[in-house]
Coordinates of C-alpha atoms and ligand atoms in Angstrom, one line a residue:
X1 CA -20.4 -18.2 -14.8
X2 CA -17.9 -20.8 -13.9
X3 CA -19.9 -23.6 -12.2
X4 CA -17.0 -23.8 -9.6
X5 CA -17.9 -20.3 -8.4
X6 CA -21.5 -21.4 -7.9
X7 CA -20.5 -24.5 -6.1
X8 CA -18.2 -22.6 -3.8
X9 CA -20.9 -20.0 -3.0
X10 CA -23.3 -22.8 -2.2
X11 CA -20.8 -24.5 0.0
X12 CA -20.0 -21.3 1.9
X13 CA -23.7 -20.4 2.4
X14 CA -24.4 -23.9 3.8
X15 CA -21.9 -23.0 6.6
X16 CA -22.6 -19.2 7.0
X17 CA -26.4 -19.6 6.7
X18 CA -27.3 -16.1 5.3
X19 CA -31.0 -15.1 5.1
X20 CA -30.4 -14.0 1.5
X21 CA -27.7 -14.4 -1.2
X22 CA -27.2 -11.5 -3.6
X23 CA -25.0 -11.7 -6.7
X24 CA -23.6 -8.2 -7.3
X25 CA -23.6 -6.8 -10.8
X26 CA -21.8 -3.5 -10.0
X27 CA -24.6 -1.3 -11.5
X28 CA -25.4 2.2 -10.2
X29 CA -28.9 0.9 -9.4
X30 CA -27.5 -1.8 -7.2
X31 CA -25.2 0.6 -5.5
X32 CA -28.0 3.1 -4.8
X33 CA -30.1 0.3 -3.2
X34 CA -27.2 -0.6 -1.0
X35 CA -26.4 2.9 0.0
X36 CA -30.1 3.6 0.8
X37 CA -30.1 0.4 3.0
X38 CA -27.0 1.6 4.8
X39 CA -28.2 5.1 5.3
X40 CA -31.5 3.8 6.7
X41 CA -29.8 1.4 9.2
X42 CA -27.2 4.0 10.2
X43 CA -24.2 2.2 8.7
X44 CA -23.6 5.3 6.5
X45 CA -24.4 8.9 7.1
X46 CA -25.1 11.1 4.0
X47 CA -22.8 14.1 4.0
X48 CA -23.6 17.6 2.9
X49 CA -24.9 17.1 -0.7
X50 CA -23.9 20.7 -1.8
X51 CA -20.3 20.4 -0.6
X52 CA -19.7 16.7 -1.0
X53 CA -22.2 15.3 -3.5
X54 CA -22.8 11.5 -3.2
X55 CA -20.4 11.2 -0.3
X56 CA -20.9 9.2 2.9
X57 CA -19.4 8.8 6.4
X58 CA -19.0 5.4 8.0
X59 CA -18.1 5.1 11.7
X60 CA -16.5 1.7 12.4
X61 CA -16.5 -0.2 15.6
X62 CA -13.8 1.6 17.6
X63 CA -12.0 -1.8 18.1
X64 CA -11.8 -2.2 14.3
X65 CA -9.9 0.8 12.8
X66 CA -6.7 -0.5 11.3
X67 CA -5.0 -3.7 10.0
X68 CA -4.3 -6.2 12.7
X69 CA -1.0 -7.8 11.8
X70 CA -0.9 -10.1 14.8
X71 CA -4.2 -11.6 13.7
X72 CA -3.0 -12.1 10.1
X73 CA -1.8 -15.5 9.1
X74 CA -0.1 -17.3 6.2
X75 CA -1.5 -20.9 6.3
X76 CA 1.1 -22.7 4.2
X77 CA 1.6 -26.5 4.8
X78 CA 5.1 -25.8 6.1
X79 CA 6.0 -23.1 8.6
X80 CA 9.3 -22.4 6.8
X81 CA 7.3 -21.4 3.7
X82 CA 5.7 -18.6 5.6
X83 CA 9.1 -17.6 7.0
X84 CA 10.2 -15.7 10.1
X85 CA 8.4 -12.5 9.3
X86 CA 4.9 -13.9 9.0
X87 CA 2.5 -15.4 11.5
X88 CA 2.0 -19.0 10.5
X89 CA -0.9 -21.4 11.1
X90 CA -1.2 -24.8 9.4
X91 CA -4.2 -25.3 7.1
X92 CA -5.4 -28.0 9.5
X93 CA -5.3 -25.7 12.5
X94 CA -7.0 -23.0 10.5
X95 CA -9.8 -25.5 9.7
X96 CA -10.2 -26.2 13.4
X97 CA -9.7 -22.6 14.8
X98 CA -11.1 -20.3 12.1
X99 CA -13.7 -22.2 10.0
X100 CA -16.0 -22.7 13.0
X101 CA -16.2 -18.9 13.3
X102 CA -18.0 -18.9 10.0
X103 CA -20.7 -21.3 11.2
X104 CA -24.0 -19.4 11.1
X105 CA -22.0 -16.1 11.0
X106 CA -24.3 -14.7 8.4
X107 CA -27.6 -15.7 10.0
X108 CA -30.0 -12.8 9.9
X109 CA -27.8 -11.1 7.3
X110 CA -27.5 -10.9 3.5
X111 CA -24.5 -12.6 1.8
X112 CA -23.2 -10.6 -1.1
X113 CA -21.2 -12.3 -3.8
X114 CA -18.8 -9.8 -5.3
X115 CA -17.0 -10.9 -8.5
X116 CA -14.1 -8.5 -9.2
X117 CA -11.1 -7.9 -11.4
X118 CA -7.7 -6.8 -10.2
X119 CA -6.4 -5.0 -13.3
X120 CA -8.1 -3.4 -16.3
X121 CA -10.6 -5.6 -18.2
X122 CA -8.3 -5.7 -21.3
X123 CA -5.0 -6.5 -19.6
X124 CA -3.3 -9.9 -20.0
X125 CA -2.0 -9.4 -16.4
X126 CA -5.5 -8.9 -14.9
X127 CA -6.7 -11.5 -12.4
X128 CA -10.2 -12.5 -11.1
X129 CA -11.4 -12.7 -7.5
X130 CA -14.7 -13.5 -5.9
X131 CA -15.4 -12.1 -2.4
X132 CA -18.4 -13.2 -0.5
X133 CA -19.2 -10.8 2.4
X134 CA -22.0 -10.0 4.8
X135 CA -21.0 -6.3 4.9
X136 CA -22.7 -3.9 2.4
X137 CA -20.0 -1.4 3.4
X138 CA -17.4 -3.8 2.0
X139 CA -19.4 -4.1 -1.2
X140 CA -19.6 -0.4 -1.7
X141 CA -15.9 0.0 -1.1
X142 CA -15.0 -2.9 -3.4
X143 CA -17.1 -1.2 -6.1
X144 CA -14.7 1.8 -5.9
X145 CA -11.5 -0.1 -5.4
X146 CA -11.9 -2.8 -8.1
X147 CA -13.6 -3.4 -11.4
X148 CA -16.6 -5.2 -9.8
X149 CA -19.7 -6.9 -11.0
X150 CA -20.7 -7.7 -14.6
X151 CA -17.3 -7.1 -16.0
X152 CA -15.9 -9.9 -13.8
X153 CA -18.9 -12.1 -14.2
X154 CA -18.3 -11.9 -18.0
X155 CA -14.8 -13.2 -17.5
X156 CA -15.9 -16.0 -15.2
X157 CA -18.5 -17.0 -17.9
X158 CA -15.7 -18.3 -20.0
X159 CA -15.4 -21.0 -17.4
X160 CA -12.0 -19.8 -16.1
X161 CA -10.9 -21.9 -13.1
X162 CA -8.3 -19.2 -12.4
X163 CA -10.0 -17.1 -9.7
X164 CA -9.3 -16.5 -6.1
X165 CA -12.1 -17.2 -3.6
X166 CA -12.2 -14.8 -0.6
X167 CA -14.6 -15.5 2.3
X168 CA -15.4 -12.5 4.5
X169 CA -17.7 -12.2 7.5
X170 CA -17.9 -9.5 10.0
X171 CA -18.6 -12.1 12.6
X172 CA -19.1 -10.3 16.0
X173 CA -16.2 -7.8 15.2
X174 CA -14.4 -8.9 18.3
X175 CA -10.6 -8.9 18.0
X176 CA -10.7 -12.2 20.1
X177 CA -12.5 -13.9 17.2
X178 CA -10.7 -12.1 14.3
X179 CA -8.5 -13.8 11.8
X180 CA -7.2 -12.8 8.4
X181 CA -6.0 -16.1 6.9
X182 CA -4.3 -16.7 3.5
X183 CA -3.8 -20.2 2.0
X184 CA -1.1 -19.6 -0.7
X185 CA -1.1 -23.2 -1.9
X186 CA -4.9 -23.3 -2.6
X187 CA -5.0 -19.5 -3.3
X188 CA -7.8 -18.9 -0.9
X189 CA -8.6 -16.1 1.7
X190 CA -10.6 -16.2 4.9
X191 CA -11.3 -13.1 6.9
X192 CA -13.5 -12.9 9.9
X193 CA -14.2 -10.4 12.7
X194 CA -13.2 -7.2 11.0
X195 CA -14.8 -4.7 8.5
X196 CA -11.7 -2.6 8.2
X197 CA -10.4 -1.9 4.6
X198 CA -7.1 -3.8 4.7
X199 CA -8.7 -6.7 6.5
X200 CA -12.0 -6.9 4.7
X201 CA -11.6 -5.5 1.1
X202 CA -10.0 -8.8 0.1
X203 CA -8.9 -7.6 -3.4
X204 CA -6.4 -5.3 -1.8
X205 CA -3.8 -6.5 0.7
X206 CA -5.0 -10.1 0.9
X207 CA -5.2 -10.9 -2.9
X208 CA -3.2 -8.2 -4.7
X209 CA -0.3 -8.5 -2.3
X210 CA -0.2 -11.7 -0.2
X211 CA -1.7 -14.2 -2.6
X212 CA -0.4 -12.4 -5.7
X213 CA 3.1 -12.3 -4.4
X214 CA 3.0 -16.2 -4.3
X215 CA 1.5 -16.3 -7.8
X216 CA 4.3 -13.9 -8.9
X217 CA 6.9 -16.2 -7.4
X218 CA 5.5 -19.2 -9.3
X219 CA 4.9 -17.3 -12.5
X220 CA 7.9 -15.0 -12.7
X221 CA 6.5 -11.6 -11.8
X222 CA 6.3 -9.3 -8.8
X223 CA 3.3 -8.1 -6.7
X224 CA 4.5 -5.0 -4.8
X225 CA 3.4 -2.4 -2.2
X226 CA 4.3 0.4 -4.6
X227 CA 2.9 3.6 -6.1
X228 CA 3.5 4.1 -9.8
X229 CA 4.0 7.6 -11.2
X230 CA 4.9 9.2 -14.5
X231 CA 7.3 12.1 -14.3
X232 CA 6.9 14.5 -17.2
X233 CA 9.9 16.6 -18.0
X234 CA 10.0 19.9 -20.0
X235 CA 10.7 18.0 -23.3
X236 CA 7.4 16.2 -22.8
X237 CA 9.0 12.9 -22.1
X238 CA 7.5 10.7 -19.3
X239 CA 9.8 8.7 -17.0
X240 CA 7.9 6.0 -15.0
X241 CA 9.0 5.5 -11.4
X242 CA 7.6 3.0 -8.8
X243 CA 8.0 3.5 -5.1
X244 CA 7.7 1.2 -2.1
X245 CA 6.9 2.9 1.1
X246 CA 5.3 1.4 4.2
X247 CA 1.7 2.2 5.0
X248 CA 0.9 5.9 5.9
X249 CA 4.3 7.1 4.7
X250 CA 3.1 9.3 1.8
X251 CA 2.7 7.0 -1.2
X252 CA -0.6 8.6 -2.1
X253 CA 0.8 12.1 -1.8
X254 CA 3.9 11.3 -3.9
X255 CA 1.8 9.6 -6.6
X256 CA -0.5 12.6 -6.8
X257 CA 2.2 15.2 -6.3
X258 CA 1.5 18.8 -7.4
X259 CA 4.7 20.1 -8.9
X260 CA 6.1 23.4 -7.8
X261 CA 7.8 23.5 -11.2
X262 CA 4.8 22.9 -13.4
X263 CA 5.3 26.2 -15.3
X264 CA 8.8 24.8 -16.3
X265 CA 7.2 21.7 -17.6
X266 CA 7.8 19.3 -14.7
X267 CA 4.7 17.4 -13.7
X268 CA 3.6 14.1 -12.1
X269 CA 0.9 11.8 -13.4
X270 CA -0.5 9.0 -11.3
X271 CA -0.7 5.5 -12.5
X272 CA -1.2 3.9 -9.1
X273 CA -0.8 4.8 -5.4
X274 CA -0.6 1.6 -3.4
X275 CA 0.0 -1.6 -5.4
X276 CA 2.0 -2.5 -8.5
X277 CA 2.1 -5.8 -10.4
X278 CA 5.4 -5.9 -12.3
X279 CA 6.3 -8.1 -15.3
X280 CA 9.4 -8.5 -17.4
X281 CA 8.5 -7.2 -20.8
X282 CA 9.7 -8.6 -24.2
X283 CA 12.0 -5.6 -24.4
X284 CA 13.8 -6.6 -21.2
X285 CA 12.3 -3.7 -19.2
X286 CA 10.0 -4.1 -16.2
X287 CA 6.4 -3.1 -16.9
X288 CA 4.0 -2.2 -14.1
X289 CA 0.2 -2.2 -13.9
X290 CA -1.9 -0.8 -11.1
X291 CA -4.4 -3.6 -10.3
X292 CA -6.7 -1.3 -8.4
X293 CA -9.4 1.1 -9.5
X294 CA -9.6 3.4 -6.5
X295 CA -7.7 4.9 -3.7
X296 CA -8.1 4.0 0.0
X297 CA -6.1 6.9 1.4
X298 CA -5.2 8.1 4.9
X299 CA -7.2 11.3 5.5
X300 CA -5.3 13.1 8.4
X301 CA -2.6 15.4 7.0
X302 CA -4.3 15.6 3.6
X303 CA -4.9 19.2 2.7
X304 CA -4.7 21.8 -0.2
X305 CA -1.0 22.1 0.4
X306 CA 0.1 18.5 0.9
X307 CA -2.2 17.0 -1.7
X308 CA -4.5 19.3 -3.6
X309 CA -5.3 16.7 -6.1
X310 CA -6.5 14.3 -3.4
X311 CA -8.7 17.1 -2.0
X312 CA -10.3 17.5 -5.4
X313 CA -10.6 13.8 -5.9
X314 CA -12.5 13.2 -2.7
X315 CA -15.0 16.0 -3.2
X316 CA -17.6 13.7 -4.6
X317 CA -18.7 10.0 -4.8
X318 CA -16.4 9.1 -1.9
X319 CA -16.8 7.1 1.3
X320 CA -15.1 8.5 4.4
X321 CA -14.4 6.2 7.3
X322 CA -13.8 7.5 10.9
X323 CA -13.3 11.1 10.0
X324 CA -14.9 14.0 12.1
X325 CA -17.8 16.0 10.7
X326 CA -18.9 19.6 11.2
X327 CA -22.4 20.8 12.1
X328 CA -23.3 21.1 8.4
X329 CA -22.0 17.5 7.6
X330 CA -18.8 18.5 6.0
X331 CA -15.8 16.3 6.8
X332 CA -12.8 17.3 8.9
X333 CA -9.6 15.7 10.1
X334 CA -6.4 16.8 11.8
X335 CA -4.2 18.7 9.3
X336 CA -7.2 20.0 7.2
X337 CA -6.8 23.5 5.8
X338 CA -8.0 26.5 7.7
X339 CA -8.7 27.1 11.4
X340 CA -9.7 24.2 13.6
X341 CA -13.5 24.3 14.0
X342 CA -14.7 25.1 17.5
X343 CA -17.3 22.3 17.3
X344 CA -17.2 19.0 15.6
X345 CA -18.7 15.5 16.0
X346 CA -15.7 13.2 16.4
X347 CA -15.0 9.9 14.6
X348 CA -16.9 8.0 17.3
X349 CA -20.0 10.3 17.0
X350 CA -19.3 12.3 20.1
X351 CA -19.3 16.1 20.4
X352 CA -15.8 17.5 20.2
X353 CA -14.1 20.8 20.8
X354 CA -10.4 21.8 20.6
X355 CA -10.3 21.5 24.4
X356 CA -11.3 17.8 24.2
X357 CA -7.7 16.8 24.2
X358 CA -8.4 13.9 21.8
X359 CA -8.1 13.5 18.0
X360 CA -11.3 14.4 16.2
X361 CA -10.6 12.1 13.3
X362 CA -9.0 8.7 13.9
X363 CA -5.3 8.9 12.9
X364 CA -6.0 6.1 10.5
X365 CA -9.2 7.5 9.1
X366 CA -9.6 7.0 5.4
X367 CA -11.2 8.1 2.2
X368 CA -12.2 5.7 -0.6
X369 CA -12.4 7.4 -3.9
X370 CA -12.4 6.4 -7.6
X371 CA -9.1 6.8 -9.4
X372 CA -11.0 8.4 -12.3
X373 CA -11.6 11.4 -10.0
X374 CA -7.9 12.1 -9.7
X375 CA -7.2 15.3 -11.8
X376 CA -3.7 14.1 -12.6
X377 CA -4.6 10.5 -13.5
X378 CA -2.2 9.3 -16.2
X379 CA -3.8 8.6 -19.5
X380 CA -1.8 5.4 -19.4
X381 CA -3.1 4.1 -16.1
X382 CA -5.1 1.4 -17.8
X383 CA -2.7 0.4 -20.5
X384 CA -3.0 -3.3 -20.8
X385 CA 0.8 -4.0 -20.8
X386 CA 1.4 -1.4 -18.0
X387 CA 4.1 1.3 -18.1
X388 CA 7.9 0.7 -18.3
X389 CA 9.7 1.4 -15.1
X390 CA 13.0 3.4 -15.2
X391 CA 13.4 3.7 -11.4
X392 CA 12.3 2.1 -8.2
X393 CA 12.3 4.0 -4.9
X394 CA 12.5 2.4 -1.5
X395 CA 11.4 4.8 1.2
X396 CA 11.2 4.5 5.0
X397 CA 10.4 6.9 7.8
X398 CA 13.7 7.4 9.5
X399 CA 14.6 10.3 11.9
X400 CA 18.3 9.5 11.6
X401 CA 20.9 7.7 9.6
X402 CA 19.3 7.5 6.1
X403 CA 19.9 10.5 3.8
X404 CA 17.3 12.2 1.7
X405 CA 18.1 10.1 -1.3
X406 CA 20.9 7.8 -2.6
X407 CA 21.3 5.6 -5.6
X408 CA 22.3 1.9 -5.5
X409 CA 25.4 0.8 -7.4
X410 CA 23.4 -1.9 -9.4
X411 CA 20.3 -4.2 -9.2
X412 CA 21.8 -6.6 -6.7
X413 CA 22.8 -3.7 -4.4
X414 CA 19.4 -2.2 -4.9
X415 CA 17.6 -5.4 -3.9
X416 CA 19.8 -5.4 -0.8
X417 CA 18.6 -1.8 0.0
X418 CA 15.1 -3.0 -0.3
X419 CA 15.7 -6.1 1.8
X420 CA 17.2 -4.1 4.6
X421 CA 15.0 -1.0 4.6
X422 CA 13.4 0.0 7.9
X423 CA 10.8 2.4 9.0
X424 CA 9.0 3.8 12.0
X425 CA 5.6 2.2 12.5
X426 CA 2.4 4.2 11.8
X427 CA -1.3 4.1 12.8
X428 CA -2.1 2.0 9.7
X429 CA -1.7 -1.1 11.8
X430 CA -2.7 -1.5 15.4
X431 CA 0.2 -1.5 17.9
X432 CA 2.9 1.0 19.0
X433 CA 3.5 3.9 16.7
X434 CA 7.1 5.3 15.9
X435 CA 9.0 2.1 16.6
X436 CA 11.8 1.4 14.0
X437 CA 11.3 -2.0 12.4
X438 CA 12.8 -3.7 9.3
X439 CA 10.2 -3.5 6.6
X440 CA 11.7 -5.1 3.5
X441 CA 10.4 -3.5 0.3
X442 CA 7.5 -2.2 2.5
X443 CA 6.2 -5.7 2.2
X444 CA 6.7 -6.9 5.8
X445 CA 2.9 -7.2 6.5
X446 CA 2.1 -8.2 2.9
X447 CA 4.5 -10.9 1.6
X448 CA 2.7 -14.2 1.3
X449 CA 5.8 -16.4 1.6
X450 CA 9.3 -16.6 3.1
X451 CA 11.0 -13.3 2.6
X452 CA 14.3 -15.0 1.9
X453 CA 12.7 -16.7 -1.1
X454 CA 11.1 -13.4 -2.0
X455 CA 14.5 -11.7 -2.2
X456 CA 15.8 -14.6 -4.3
X457 CA 12.9 -14.0 -6.6
X458 CA 13.7 -10.3 -6.9
X459 CA 17.3 -11.2 -7.8
X460 CA 16.1 -13.6 -10.4
X461 CA 13.6 -11.1 -12.0
X462 CA 16.5 -8.7 -12.2
X463 CA 18.6 -11.3 -14.0
X464 CA 15.8 -11.9 -16.5
X465 CA 15.4 -8.2 -17.3
X466 CA 18.0 -6.9 -19.7
X467 CA 17.3 -3.3 -18.6
X468 CA 16.0 -3.4 -15.0
X469 CA 15.2 0.0 -13.4
X470 CA 17.8 1.8 -11.3
X471 CA 17.0 1.5 -7.5
X472 CA 17.1 4.4 -5.1
X473 CA 16.5 4.8 -1.3
X474 CA 14.7 7.9 -0.1
X475 CA 13.8 9.3 3.3
X476 CA 11.6 12.4 3.6
X477 CA 11.5 12.1 7.4
X478 CA 15.0 13.0 8.7
X479 CA 14.8 15.3 11.7
X480 CA 17.2 17.9 13.3
X481 CA 18.3 18.0 16.9
X482 CA 15.0 19.6 17.9
X483 CA 13.1 16.7 16.3
X484 CA 11.8 18.9 13.5
X485 CA 11.6 17.5 9.9
X486 CA 14.4 19.1 7.9
X487 CA 13.0 18.3 4.5
X488 CA 9.7 20.1 3.5
X489 CA 8.5 17.1 1.5
X490 CA 5.2 16.9 -0.5
X491 CA 5.5 19.0 -3.7
X492 CA 9.2 19.7 -3.0
X493 CA 9.9 15.9 -3.4
X494 CA 9.8 16.9 -7.1
X495 CA 13.4 18.0 -6.6
X496 CA 14.4 14.4 -5.7
X497 CA 12.3 13.0 -8.6
X498 CA 14.2 15.3 -11.0
X499 CA 17.5 14.0 -9.7
X500 CA 16.3 10.4 -10.0
X501 CA 15.3 11.1 -13.6
X502 CA 18.6 12.7 -14.4
X503 CA 20.5 9.7 -13.0
X504 CA 18.5 7.2 -15.0
X505 CA 18.7 9.2 -18.2
X506 CA 22.5 9.6 -17.9
X507 CA 22.9 5.9 -17.0
X508 CA 26.3 5.0 -15.6
X509 CA 27.9 8.2 -16.7
X510 CA 25.6 10.2 -14.4
X511 CA 27.4 13.0 -12.6
X512 CA 26.0 15.3 -9.8
X513 CA 26.6 12.5 -7.3
X514 CA 29.0 11.7 -4.6
X515 CA 30.0 8.1 -4.1
X516 CA 29.7 7.0 -0.4
X517 CA 29.9 3.6 1.3
X518 CA 26.1 3.3 1.1
X519 CA 25.5 4.5 -2.4
X520 CA 25.6 7.6 -4.6
X521 CA 24.3 10.8 -2.9
X522 CA 23.4 14.0 -4.7
X523 CA 25.0 17.3 -3.8
X524 CA 22.9 19.9 -1.9
X525 CA 23.3 22.2 -4.9
X526 CA 21.7 19.9 -7.4
X527 CA 18.7 19.4 -5.1
X528 CA 18.6 23.1 -4.5
X529 CA 18.5 23.2 -0.7
X530 CA 19.5 26.8 -0.6
X531 CA 16.5 27.8 -2.8
X532 CA 14.4 26.1 -0.1
X533 CA 16.0 28.3 2.6
X534 CA 17.7 25.3 4.3
X535 CA 20.8 26.2 6.3
X536 CA 24.1 24.7 5.3
X537 CA 24.1 22.7 8.5
X538 CA 20.6 21.2 7.8
X539 CA 21.7 20.5 4.2
X540 CA 24.7 18.6 5.5
X541 CA 22.6 16.6 7.8
X542 CA 20.2 15.7 5.0
X543 CA 23.0 14.2 2.9
X544 CA 25.3 13.0 5.6
X545 CA 26.5 9.4 5.9
X546 CA 27.5 9.1 9.6
X547 CA 29.9 6.1 9.9
X548 CA 28.9 5.3 13.5
X549 CA 25.2 5.4 12.7
X550 CA 25.8 3.2 9.7
X551 CA 27.9 0.7 11.6
X552 CA 25.1 0.4 14.0
X553 CA 22.6 0.1 11.1
X554 CA 24.7 -2.7 9.5
X555 CA 24.8 -4.5 12.8
X556 CA 21.0 -4.3 13.1
X557 CA 20.6 -5.4 9.5
X558 CA 22.8 -8.4 10.3
X559 CA 20.6 -9.5 13.2
X560 CA 17.6 -9.3 10.9
X561 CA 19.1 -11.1 8.0
X562 CA 20.4 -13.9 10.3
X563 CA 16.8 -14.9 11.0
X564 CA 16.4 -16.3 7.5
X565 CA 19.1 -18.9 7.9
X566 CA 19.7 -20.9 4.7
X567 CA 16.8 -19.2 3.0
X568 CA 18.9 -16.0 2.8
X569 CA 20.3 -15.6 -0.7
X570 CA 24.1 -15.6 -0.9
X571 CA 24.0 -12.3 -2.9
X572 CA 22.2 -10.5 0.0
X573 CA 24.8 -11.8 2.5
X574 CA 27.6 -10.7 0.2
X575 CA 26.0 -7.3 -0.3
X576 CA 25.9 -6.9 3.5
X577 CA 29.5 -7.9 3.9
X578 CA 30.5 -5.4 1.1
X579 CA 28.7 -2.6 3.0
X580 CA 30.5 -3.5 6.1
X581 CA 33.8 -3.5 4.2
X582 CA 33.1 -0.1 2.7
X583 CA 32.3 1.3 6.1
X584 CA 35.4 -0.1 7.8
X585 CA 38.4 2.2 8.1
X586 CA 41.0 1.2 5.5
X587 CA 43.5 -1.2 7.0
X588 CA 47.1 -0.1 6.8
Ligands
OXD1 C1 -3.2 0.6 3.1 C2 -2.1 0.1 4.0 O1 -4.3 0.7 3.5 O2 -1.0 -0.1 3.6 O3 -2.8 0.8 1.9 O4 -2.4 -0.1 5.2
MN2 MN1 -0.8 0.3 1.5

């Protein structure tokens, strides 16, 4: 054990004053003890052991069901280093406003010390974290989501000073006394007042994205909100594709996609479904690892059609949070297969019937499940060097404007697509749902520093990579005049992945594309819209680039980019100008 870890734990316990301190080793025996404790005090409910062996339900405080972005802070010394898209608090203010909330916060509770790795034990890209928490629910989730316990203690034993401390306390769970604070300069995390995944499992958003993005800036790599999948083609070749999509926009479903063309040899393998750490390899390609060991997925909408692999994965050893249950303690959520049950217990523990007029499961209810239970887990998911990326997808949720898929002209243009992407908000964060907001690289809530500098870093990484991946924009969510989704999505997204693969395999000589002012768009024929039964009019809408919509889009992008002042890289400004030029009618 690094003595600095012990010193930090001592220091924290002098302030938080727990009744007991427990160092977690990650063993089954330890986990069983914690589960028994939580079942006996009502934190967990054991689910039907026949249908869902070793599965549990947790009902959270109804005020604590999603990430709270307005209570999430980057505490850099200078406000400009947090940038216009982050909430900023100075480290001194954090000391005065947040630290006192930890005083005696663990009195009457046990403090768990959770050493963990982000990344496989044998990867050179793996990093160490230590979370102290007064929530056994957090410990049980961290055990699924990370390599936790002895394996991390062993690494710390070497005396490594390179670990990230994360202090977490449930506090009183009041949003009035809730802060998720990140100190990029000292690489420290404080979280108080929430037990919700993204706020409390500190390895995930706080470390693997916010703190890691600043490490990546300093060390020349990228920490991204991306799935990683391997697309197997009939010749047995696997093309690796990463995809950045905002929360609750289908990353898990795409990463675990069940191919409708499996009998023809097209198949998807999952490497990761939420986070990618990307390094420039010695061969000039970008190589990605998934730093996580489990999936913290959105339950509603998951079913045998949309994600049969997830349904199999969550059928054992999983923790469900804020879903509904049936009389026989099976789980249920909106969008589950089969008829809606006539009676349920809803996510808050109240009797529910279809006449109740409320959602039985919370729209952001979740499952936590080990990656190893995924039937399509890639055999390369723990490769120490990661997997080589051939393509990156940027995807938003857009009812209009953005076509199903298009390819950028080059890396710089692709970075511009990422920098200007937008999406309608979802239930993964508190606040209004369905509002279009700019969400660059799906990192708006997760970038630990000034986004202008972040884009400069992306441009720089591309320059260092001799063969960077091709960049695409996708949008599964385009609607028709009646507000219905045009694209069937889910397994049929395979059609888009196939086109992406063909484009990257053929390189610059790729055909089957139409050059438009925004990028290269496929033809409906190559995607096969007719086989899907889509009308010609719907197919046109799916691939249309409407000049007026795009002029409005470019205007809105401009307003957003302006916010970055002199931190906006010139290349992004030039890309925006070039888009406007391509959209303008040719002058005569
Ligand atoms: C998540 C999120 O939980 O993005 O992955 O909110
Ligand atoms: Mn996410």
